[in-house]
Coordinates of C-alpha atoms and ligand atoms in Angstrom, one line a residue:
M70 CA 27.4 -25.4 -12.6
T71 CA 28.5 -25.2 -9.0
G72 CA 26.1 -24.8 -6.1
I73 CA 27.4 -22.8 -3.1
G74 CA 25.8 -22.3 0.2
L75 CA 25.6 -18.7 1.5
G76 CA 26.3 -19.1 5.1
M77 CA 23.1 -21.1 5.6
P78 CA 22.5 -24.9 5.8
S79 CA 23.3 -26.6 2.5
L80 CA 20.4 -27.9 0.4
P81 CA 20.5 -31.5 -0.9
A82 CA 22.0 -31.6 -4.4
D83 CA 18.6 -32.2 -6.1
R84 CA 17.3 -29.0 -4.5
V85 CA 20.2 -26.7 -5.6
T86 CA 18.8 -24.5 -8.3
P87 CA 20.5 -22.4 -10.9
V88 CA 20.5 -18.6 -10.8
L89 CA 20.8 -16.2 -13.7
A90 CA 24.1 -14.6 -12.7
P91 CA 26.6 -14.8 -9.8
R92 CA 26.3 -12.0 -7.3
R93 CA 28.3 -8.8 -7.9
P94 CA 31.2 -9.0 -5.4
T95 CA 30.8 -6.4 -2.7
R96 CA 32.2 -5.3 0.7
Q97 CA 30.4 -7.1 3.5
L98 CA 28.6 -5.6 6.5
M99 CA 26.4 -6.7 9.4
V100 CA 23.0 -5.1 10.1
G101 CA 22.7 -6.6 13.6
S102 CA 22.6 -10.4 13.0
V103 CA 21.9 -10.1 9.3
G104 CA 24.9 -10.1 6.9
V105 CA 24.6 -7.8 3.9
G106 CA 26.8 -8.2 0.9
S107 CA 27.7 -10.7 -1.7
D108 CA 28.8 -13.4 0.8
H109 CA 25.2 -13.4 2.3
P110 CA 21.8 -14.2 0.9
V111 CA 19.8 -11.2 -0.5
S112 CA 17.7 -10.1 2.5
V113 CA 14.2 -8.7 2.7
Q114 CA 13.4 -5.5 4.5
S115 CA 10.3 -3.5 5.3
M116 CA 9.4 -0.4 7.2
C117 CA 6.9 0.1 10.0
T118 CA 3.9 2.3 9.3
T119 CA 3.2 2.9 13.0
K120 CA 4.3 6.0 14.9
T121 CA 7.7 5.0 16.3
A122 CA 6.9 6.8 19.5
D123 CA 4.1 4.3 20.0
V124 CA 6.4 1.5 21.2
N125 CA 3.7 -1.2 21.7
A126 CA 2.1 -0.7 18.3
T127 CA 5.6 -0.6 16.6
L128 CA 6.7 -3.8 18.3
Q129 CA 3.4 -5.4 17.4
Q130 CA 4.0 -4.6 13.8
I131 CA 7.6 -5.7 13.9
A132 CA 6.3 -9.1 15.3
E133 CA 3.9 -9.4 12.4
L134 CA 6.7 -8.6 9.9
T135 CA 9.0 -11.1 11.6
A136 CA 6.4 -13.8 11.3
S137 CA 5.9 -13.0 7.6
G138 CA 9.7 -13.5 6.9
C139 CA 10.9 -9.9 7.1
Q140 CA 14.6 -9.9 8.1
I141 CA 15.4 -6.2 8.8
V142 CA 12.9 -3.5 9.8
R143 CA 13.2 0.2 9.5
V144 CA 11.4 2.8 11.6
A145 CA 11.0 6.5 10.9
V146 CA 12.4 9.0 13.4
P147 CA 10.8 12.4 12.6
D148 CA 10.5 13.7 16.2
T149 CA 12.2 13.6 19.6
D150 CA 9.5 11.3 20.9
D151 CA 10.4 8.8 18.2
A152 CA 14.1 9.1 19.0
E153 CA 13.3 8.4 22.6
A154 CA 11.4 5.2 21.8
L155 CA 14.3 3.7 19.9
P156 CA 16.1 2.0 22.9
A157 CA 13.0 0.0 23.8
I158 CA 12.2 -0.9 20.2
A159 CA 15.8 -1.9 19.4
R160 CA 16.0 -4.0 22.6
K161 CA 12.8 -5.8 22.1
S162 CA 12.6 -6.3 18.4
Q163 CA 13.3 -9.9 17.2
I164 CA 14.9 -8.6 14.0
P165 CA 17.5 -5.8 13.5
V166 CA 16.1 -2.3 13.6
I167 CA 17.3 0.5 11.3
A168 CA 16.5 4.1 12.3
D169 CA 15.5 6.3 9.3
I170 CA 16.7 9.8 9.8
H171 CA 15.9 12.9 7.7
F172 CA 16.6 16.5 8.6
Q173 CA 18.0 16.1 12.1
P174 CA 21.6 14.9 12.5
R175 CA 21.1 14.7 16.3
Y176 CA 18.7 11.8 15.8
V177 CA 21.6 9.9 14.1
F178 CA 23.4 10.0 17.4
A179 CA 20.3 9.1 19.4
A180 CA 19.9 6.0 17.1
I181 CA 23.5 5.0 17.6
D182 CA 23.2 5.3 21.4
A183 CA 19.8 3.5 21.3
G184 CA 21.4 0.3 20.0
C185 CA 19.8 0.4 16.5
A186 CA 21.5 -2.0 14.1
A187 CA 22.0 0.7 11.4
V188 CA 21.1 4.2 10.5
R189 CA 19.7 5.4 7.2
V190 CA 20.5 8.9 6.3
N191 CA 19.3 10.9 3.3
P192 CA 22.0 13.3 2.1
G193 CA 19.5 15.5 0.4
N194 CA 17.5 16.0 3.5
I195 CA 20.0 16.5 6.3
R196 CA 21.0 20.1 6.6
K197 CA 24.6 20.8 7.6
F198 CA 25.0 17.0 7.4
D199 CA 28.4 17.3 5.7
D200 CA 29.9 19.1 8.7
Q201 CA 28.8 16.3 10.9
V202 CA 30.0 13.3 8.9
G203 CA 33.2 13.0 10.9
E204 CA 31.4 12.8 14.2
I205 CA 28.8 10.4 12.7
A206 CA 31.6 8.2 11.3
R207 CA 33.5 8.1 14.6
R208 CA 30.3 7.3 16.7
A209 CA 29.0 4.7 14.2
S210 CA 32.4 3.1 13.9
A211 CA 32.8 2.9 17.7
A212 CA 29.3 1.3 18.0
G213 CA 30.1 -1.0 15.0
I214 CA 27.0 -0.1 13.1
P215 CA 26.7 0.6 9.3
I216 CA 25.1 3.6 7.6
R217 CA 22.8 3.4 4.6
I218 CA 23.2 6.4 2.3
G219 CA 19.7 6.5 0.9
V220 CA 19.3 8.9 -2.0
N221 CA 15.8 9.5 -3.2
A222 CA 14.7 11.1 -6.4
G223 CA 12.1 13.2 -4.5
S224 CA 14.7 14.7 -2.2
L225 CA 17.8 15.0 -4.3
D226 CA 20.4 17.5 -3.2
K227 CA 19.6 21.0 -4.6
R228 CA 23.1 21.3 -6.0
L229 CA 22.7 18.2 -8.1
L230 CA 19.1 19.1 -9.2
A231 CA 20.6 22.4 -10.5
K232 CA 23.4 20.6 -12.3
Y233 CA 21.3 17.8 -13.9
G234 CA 17.9 19.5 -14.1
K235 CA 16.1 16.5 -12.6
A236 CA 16.8 13.3 -10.8
T237 CA 18.6 11.5 -13.5
P238 CA 20.5 8.2 -12.9
E239 CA 23.7 10.1 -13.0
A240 CA 22.5 12.7 -10.5
L241 CA 21.3 10.0 -8.0
V242 CA 24.7 8.2 -8.3
E243 CA 26.7 11.3 -7.9
S244 CA 24.8 12.3 -4.8
A245 CA 25.4 8.9 -3.2
L246 CA 29.1 8.6 -4.1
W247 CA 29.7 12.2 -3.0
E248 CA 28.2 11.3 0.4
C249 CA 30.3 8.1 0.5
S250 CA 33.4 10.1 -0.2
L251 CA 32.7 12.3 2.9
F252 CA 32.6 9.2 5.0
E253 CA 35.7 7.7 3.3
E254 CA 37.6 10.8 4.3
H255 CA 37.1 9.7 7.8
D256 CA 38.0 6.1 7.0
F257 CA 34.4 4.9 7.4
R258 CA 33.3 2.3 4.8
D259 CA 30.7 0.4 6.6
I260 CA 28.2 1.7 4.1
K261 CA 25.4 0.4 1.9
I262 CA 23.7 2.6 -0.7
S263 CA 20.3 3.0 -2.2
V264 CA 19.4 5.3 -5.2
K265 CA 15.6 5.1 -5.4
H266 CA 13.4 6.4 -8.1
N267 CA 9.7 5.8 -8.8
D268 CA 10.5 5.0 -12.5
P269 CA 11.9 1.5 -12.7
V270 CA 13.8 2.4 -15.9
V271 CA 15.6 5.3 -14.2
M272 CA 16.1 3.3 -11.0
V273 CA 17.6 0.3 -12.8
R274 CA 20.0 2.5 -14.8
A275 CA 21.0 4.3 -11.5
Y276 CA 21.8 1.0 -9.8
E277 CA 23.7 -0.3 -12.8
L278 CA 25.9 2.9 -12.8
L279 CA 26.4 2.6 -9.1
A280 CA 27.4 -1.0 -9.3
E281 CA 30.1 -0.1 -11.9
Q282 CA 31.5 2.6 -9.7
C283 CA 31.7 1.2 -6.2
D284 CA 31.9 -2.1 -4.3
Y285 CA 29.5 -1.1 -1.5
P286 CA 26.5 -3.4 -1.0
L287 CA 23.3 -2.1 -2.6
H288 CA 19.8 -1.8 -1.0
L289 CA 17.3 -2.0 -3.9
G290 CA 14.1 -0.1 -3.9
V291 CA 11.6 1.5 -6.3
T292 CA 10.4 4.4 -4.2
E293 CA 6.7 5.3 -4.1
A294 CA 6.0 2.3 -6.3
G295 CA 2.2 2.8 -5.8
P296 CA -0.7 0.6 -4.7
A297 CA -0.2 -3.1 -4.3
F298 CA -0.8 -4.2 -7.9
Q299 CA 1.2 -1.5 -9.6
G300 CA 3.9 -1.5 -7.0
T301 CA 4.4 -5.2 -7.1
I302 CA 4.8 -5.2 -10.8
K303 CA 7.2 -2.2 -10.8
S304 CA 9.3 -3.7 -8.1
A305 CA 9.4 -7.2 -9.6
V306 CA 10.4 -5.8 -13.0
A307 CA 13.1 -3.5 -11.6
F308 CA 14.5 -5.9 -9.0
G309 CA 14.3 -8.7 -11.5
A310 CA 16.4 -6.7 -14.0
L311 CA 19.1 -6.0 -11.4
L312 CA 19.1 -9.2 -9.4
S313 CA 19.3 -11.2 -12.7
K314 CA 22.6 -9.5 -13.2
G315 CA 23.8 -10.2 -9.7
I316 CA 23.2 -6.6 -8.5
G317 CA 21.5 -6.1 -5.2
D318 CA 22.1 -7.3 -1.7
T319 CA 19.0 -6.3 0.3
I320 CA 15.6 -5.3 -1.0
R321 CA 12.6 -3.3 0.1
V322 CA 9.4 -3.4 -1.8
S323 CA 7.5 -0.1 -1.2
L324 CA 3.8 -0.5 -1.5
S325 CA 0.8 1.7 -0.5
A326 CA -0.4 -1.4 1.4
P327 CA 0.3 -3.0 4.8
P328 CA 4.1 -3.7 5.2
V329 CA 3.5 -7.5 5.5
E330 CA 2.4 -7.4 1.8
E331 CA 5.8 -5.8 0.9
V332 CA 7.6 -8.7 2.6
K333 CA 5.5 -11.3 0.8
V334 CA 6.2 -9.6 -2.6
G335 CA 9.9 -9.4 -1.7
L336 CA 10.2 -13.0 -0.8
Q337 CA 8.3 -14.1 -3.9
I338 CA 10.7 -12.0 -6.1
L339 CA 13.7 -13.7 -4.6
E340 CA 12.1 -17.2 -4.8
S341 CA 11.3 -16.6 -8.4
L342 CA 14.9 -15.9 -9.2
N343 CA 16.1 -18.9 -7.1
L344 CA 17.8 -16.4 -4.7
R345 CA 15.8 -18.1 -1.9
P346 CA 14.6 -21.7 -2.0
R347 CA 11.1 -21.9 -3.1
G348 CA 8.6 -22.8 -0.5
L349 CA 5.1 -24.0 -1.6
E350 CA 4.7 -23.3 -5.3
I351 CA 1.5 -23.8 -7.1
V352 CA 1.9 -24.4 -10.9
S353 CA -1.6 -23.8 -12.2
C354 CA -2.6 -23.3 -15.8
P355 CA -4.5 -20.1 -16.9
S356 CA -7.3 -22.3 -18.2
C357 CA -8.7 -22.0 -21.7
G358 CA -11.5 -23.4 -23.9
R359 CA -10.2 -26.9 -23.4
A360 CA -10.5 -26.9 -19.6
Q361 CA -12.6 -29.7 -18.2
V362 CA -12.7 -28.4 -14.6
D363 CA -12.9 -25.0 -13.0
V364 CA -9.2 -24.4 -12.8
Y365 CA -9.4 -21.1 -10.9
K366 CA -11.5 -22.7 -8.2
L367 CA -9.3 -25.8 -8.0
A368 CA -6.1 -23.7 -7.7
D369 CA -7.7 -21.4 -5.0
Q370 CA -8.9 -24.4 -3.0
V371 CA -5.6 -26.2 -3.2
T372 CA -3.7 -22.9 -2.4
A373 CA -5.9 -22.3 0.7
G374 CA -5.6 -25.8 1.8
L375 CA -1.8 -25.8 1.8
E376 CA -1.4 -22.3 3.2
G377 CA 1.4 -22.1 5.7
L378 CA 3.2 -25.3 4.5
D379 CA 6.8 -24.6 5.3
V380 CA 8.6 -27.0 3.0
P381 CA 9.6 -26.6 -0.7
L382 CA 6.9 -28.3 -2.7
R383 CA 5.7 -27.8 -6.2
V384 CA 2.1 -28.7 -6.8
A385 CA 0.7 -28.6 -10.4
V386 CA -3.0 -28.0 -10.9
M387 CA -3.8 -28.4 -14.6
G388 CA -7.1 -28.1 -16.5
C389 CA -6.8 -30.8 -19.2
V390 CA -4.7 -33.4 -20.8
V391 CA -2.8 -31.1 -23.2
N392 CA -0.1 -29.9 -20.8
G393 CA -1.6 -31.5 -17.7
P394 CA 0.2 -34.8 -17.5
G395 CA 3.6 -33.3 -18.4
E396 CA 3.4 -30.5 -15.8
A397 CA 1.9 -32.8 -13.2
R398 CA 4.7 -35.3 -13.8
E399 CA 7.4 -32.6 -13.4
A400 CA 6.0 -31.3 -10.1
D401 CA 6.3 -33.0 -6.7
L402 CA 2.6 -33.5 -6.9
G403 CA -0.1 -32.7 -9.4
V404 CA -3.4 -33.3 -11.0
A405 CA -4.3 -33.5 -14.7
S406 CA -8.0 -33.1 -15.0
G407 CA -10.5 -34.3 -17.6
N408 CA -13.9 -36.0 -18.1
G409 CA -14.9 -35.3 -14.5
K410 CA -11.9 -37.0 -13.1
G411 CA -8.4 -36.1 -12.0
Q412 CA -5.2 -38.1 -12.5
I413 CA -3.1 -37.6 -9.3
F414 CA 0.7 -37.6 -9.8
V415 CA 3.2 -38.0 -7.1
K416 CA 6.9 -37.6 -8.0
G417 CA 6.1 -38.3 -11.7
E418 CA 4.0 -41.4 -11.2
V419 CA 0.2 -41.6 -11.4
I420 CA -0.9 -42.9 -8.0
R421 CA -4.6 -42.9 -8.7
T422 CA -7.5 -41.4 -10.5
V423 CA -10.2 -39.7 -8.5
P424 CA -13.6 -38.1 -9.2
E425 CA -13.4 -34.3 -9.6
S426 CA -15.1 -33.8 -6.2
Q427 CA -12.1 -35.6 -4.5
I428 CA -9.3 -33.8 -6.3
V429 CA -8.7 -31.1 -3.7
E430 CA -8.8 -33.3 -0.7
T431 CA -6.6 -36.0 -2.4
L432 CA -4.0 -33.3 -3.3
I433 CA -3.9 -31.9 0.2
D434 CA -3.6 -35.3 1.7
E435 CA -0.7 -36.2 -0.6
A436 CA 0.9 -32.9 0.0
M437 CA 0.9 -33.4 3.7
K438 CA 2.5 -36.8 3.3
L439 CA 5.2 -35.4 1.1
A440 CA 5.8 -32.5 3.6
D441 CA 6.2 -35.0 6.4
A442 CA 8.7 -37.0 4.4
L443 CA 10.7 -33.9 3.5
R444 CA 10.7 -32.8 7.2
D445 CA 11.9 -36.3 8.3
A446 CA 14.6 -36.1 5.6
G447 CA 15.7 -32.8 7.2
T448 CA 15.2 -30.6 4.2
P449 CA 15.8 -27.1 5.5
S450 CA 13.0 -24.7 5.0
G451 CA 13.8 -21.1 4.2
A452 CA 17.5 -21.8 3.7
P453 CA 18.8 -19.7 0.8
S454 CA 21.3 -21.3 -1.5
V455 CA 22.6 -20.1 -4.8
S456 CA 24.2 -21.9 -7.7
L457 CA 26.9 -20.2 -9.8
V458 CA 26.2 -20.5 -13.5
Ligands
SF4_506 S1 -3.6 -27.2 -19.4 FE1 -5.4 -27.4 -20.8 S2 -7.0 -26.2 -19.9 FE2 -5.1 -25.5 -19.0 S3 -4.5 -23.8 -20.3 FE3 -3.4 -25.7 -21.0 S4 -4.7 -26.4 -22.7 FE4 -6.0 -25.0 -21.5

């Protein structure tokens, strides 16, 4: 098993973790400072919910997204006012800004002139788009910015709806590849593609077909995934099915919830698949009839006490002695509880036994010491690394 860095600082050998599959080889492109494609870590995107024309509100939301770990942000451009706001937003945003264009090809040119890092177009929603592809390709190429061809089930090209009857995986893929071919005629291949559907099964199949038929980087998304709980599960299932086969180069979780929540979910999906180094990870048992402490409360208190810790640390919070000592020993730090006491483990060794009332503060104390030691040792935080299996 070989660990390879992906353009980021290398992790120490004991922190290199296995992944389920090597990335599907793709063309590479740059969205501003963020590389997208198989040579780069899978990136996390979100989309502003503010009116783009409200520059201050949009920049404020972009700042919040940046702080949460978002790497690329998209803004909607439905009106002239929004297009006019793009230069200020592109200039002041800390992360690359993608302009999302439907219906109006002239906004594509405005976004390119505004200095946006990329433009997303939806072939099904841009009238007379095909006539303008040559000019879009020429201008985007001159500015060095990529185009995302973003096909959505809800706005599939009418010709393909008529041919397939509904937004099947084949219809989504044909729409995307048809649009790509128009750009290719003008020698423009700085393209990434999305084929989104609200049904994870259709979506997964569409991306699998697409991955077989082109080498463009793919932007994964389950569109209109729903409120936070449902959308998180749909996205995790669909992204997991694709990313576990190496398919997917940048992701956007779509939730009917504040966009920062989308970023948190996206990051967690990547961490779960070892496509990003794990940060703080709480390994806590579900509790059962054998529990001798309130595991939920303990896990919540430890999680709250360690919130914001920026080093990779696995902390086990276990309710009894059945699996407790084993899990606690495997973690960087852990507690196995029982009989009103907690055995505290650090790096596999029991360092002390404390009364139940002192479990939380002892764990937090020891976690801070481990975090300081990791920082002193120069362990990179947030540095993606992938191992080939
Ligand atoms: S660790 Fe103990 S309390 Fe927790 S689920 Fe397992 S058996 Fe139950």
